[in-house]
Amino acid sequence: MKAKHLISGLMFQLYALLLVVVQLSYGVRTDEAKYLLNIPYPHPPLLRWIMSQTEFLSFQEVFWRIIIATIVIQSVWIVRDMARGLLSGQRKFIMLYWLLSAAVLLQAGTIMMAPITAIQGLIFLWLLTRPNIVNRFPAIVSLFWLISLFTAYQAALYVPIVFILFFRSDISKSKKYICVGLPLLLLSVYTITNPLVVVSMFSAGSQNTSLPASQKLEYLFLLWAVGGSVVLSALGTVGMIVKKRWDLLFSMLLVCIYVLLSFRMYYAILFTPLFIAGALSTPRLLCSCKSRIFLIAFVALGMYLQYGPSVEPSAARVVSSYINGIDGTVLINGSYGHEWQYELRQPVRSYKEKLIEDASIIVCLEECEEIEGFSVLIEEPFVVLEKL
């Protein structure tokens, strides 16, 4: 490895660690807690099971934030290899486009499935530029497809790319169908044998049904913009259309449909690998224009400040800092998520009068009536009561 590449790699790692530090300021979110605690929905079990095996680590959250941030940021080397036929300046610019995507900034330090799925999509796109790998190791590539699907359902959004990947290879037609279809079949079997997963999928799929069409399109445009900090979004989309990259266009269509059904800000990163591949399809659009980098950096920073993590710690983390030395059940009055189960070492239950006798702490996210035998431990911004 050249010294300049080693220095670049270290700089990229510092960048990843900086994004982790910012995420740590808030604490574990509900979806992150689901994965760390191996709660059996909404995704298949592979990665969340692996995450749950590190539950014994006191620094489990930090560990996984660093792992995922490192994977996302260091994947810039995959982007570089995808651009290996371009001029040096063009390669540097496409690498900066990846690193300065608002979606990458927002998701690199999170413990979510979306950034991992995006990297898996990026690897499939890289394999399109390395057909000899698929020809020599079709079973390994198919296994990676299976792993991707059992990491998160959203990996299926990249099925047009995987289809093209195998059907352009030199393996027999029967092997092509097996390599693409068998992992999908196994995922289907897993899904229909897990009713809770099916229910959660329908729940997520119906999230946006009550919204007007104009608002759905507004959300879609927002994720499209965040996915590539506008500049890469535009370059990538134009590249797909100009070069008639049907694999990319069909995958982007699937992502768009999915987002219209279930909007989440963290889905923006699912667009980013597609934008990279689209931009690389038309190298003449990747001219060394420094103003573009300043623009994409400016937009990315603005989106990060708008949609990035709060610097204020979550309610669950605040409460945990006060009560982790206290034994007994914690009752929560109000709506709460799985982050409370992760942050608090005590049993957590919803507030009910019949449970007060066994409780040592009552958290009033909603207004509580005065409860005899309890004193106020925290008064702002919500009330926490401790048993006398």
XYZ file of C-alpha atoms in Angstrom, residues 15 18-19 22 99-103 105-106 225-226 228-230 293-309:
33
model
C -13.822 11.289 9.734
C -16.025 12.176 14.306
C -19.439 11.084 13.005
C -21.731 13.232 17.250
C -17.955 11.079 1.484
C -19.934 14.318 1.268
C -23.309 12.778 0.591
C -25.691 14.048 3.277
C -27.072 10.511 3.651
C -23.040 11.985 7.014
C -26.412 11.294 8.628
C -31.899 15.183 -2.396
C -30.377 13.907 0.860
C -26.649 12.653 -2.891
C -26.630 16.172 -1.430
C -28.537 17.314 -4.553
C -17.471 20.039 -4.297
C -18.042 23.283 -2.392
C -21.725 23.122 -3.336
C -22.180 19.492 -2.296
C -20.302 20.159 0.963
C -22.470 23.209 1.658
C -25.703 21.301 0.964
C -24.531 18.269 2.987
C -23.672 20.464 5.976
C -27.025 22.221 5.780
C -28.924 18.925 5.643
C -26.817 17.525 8.473
C -27.613 20.503 10.682
C -31.304 20.234 9.760
C -31.785 16.470 10.086
C -28.769 15.311 12.104
C -28.806 14.023 15.693
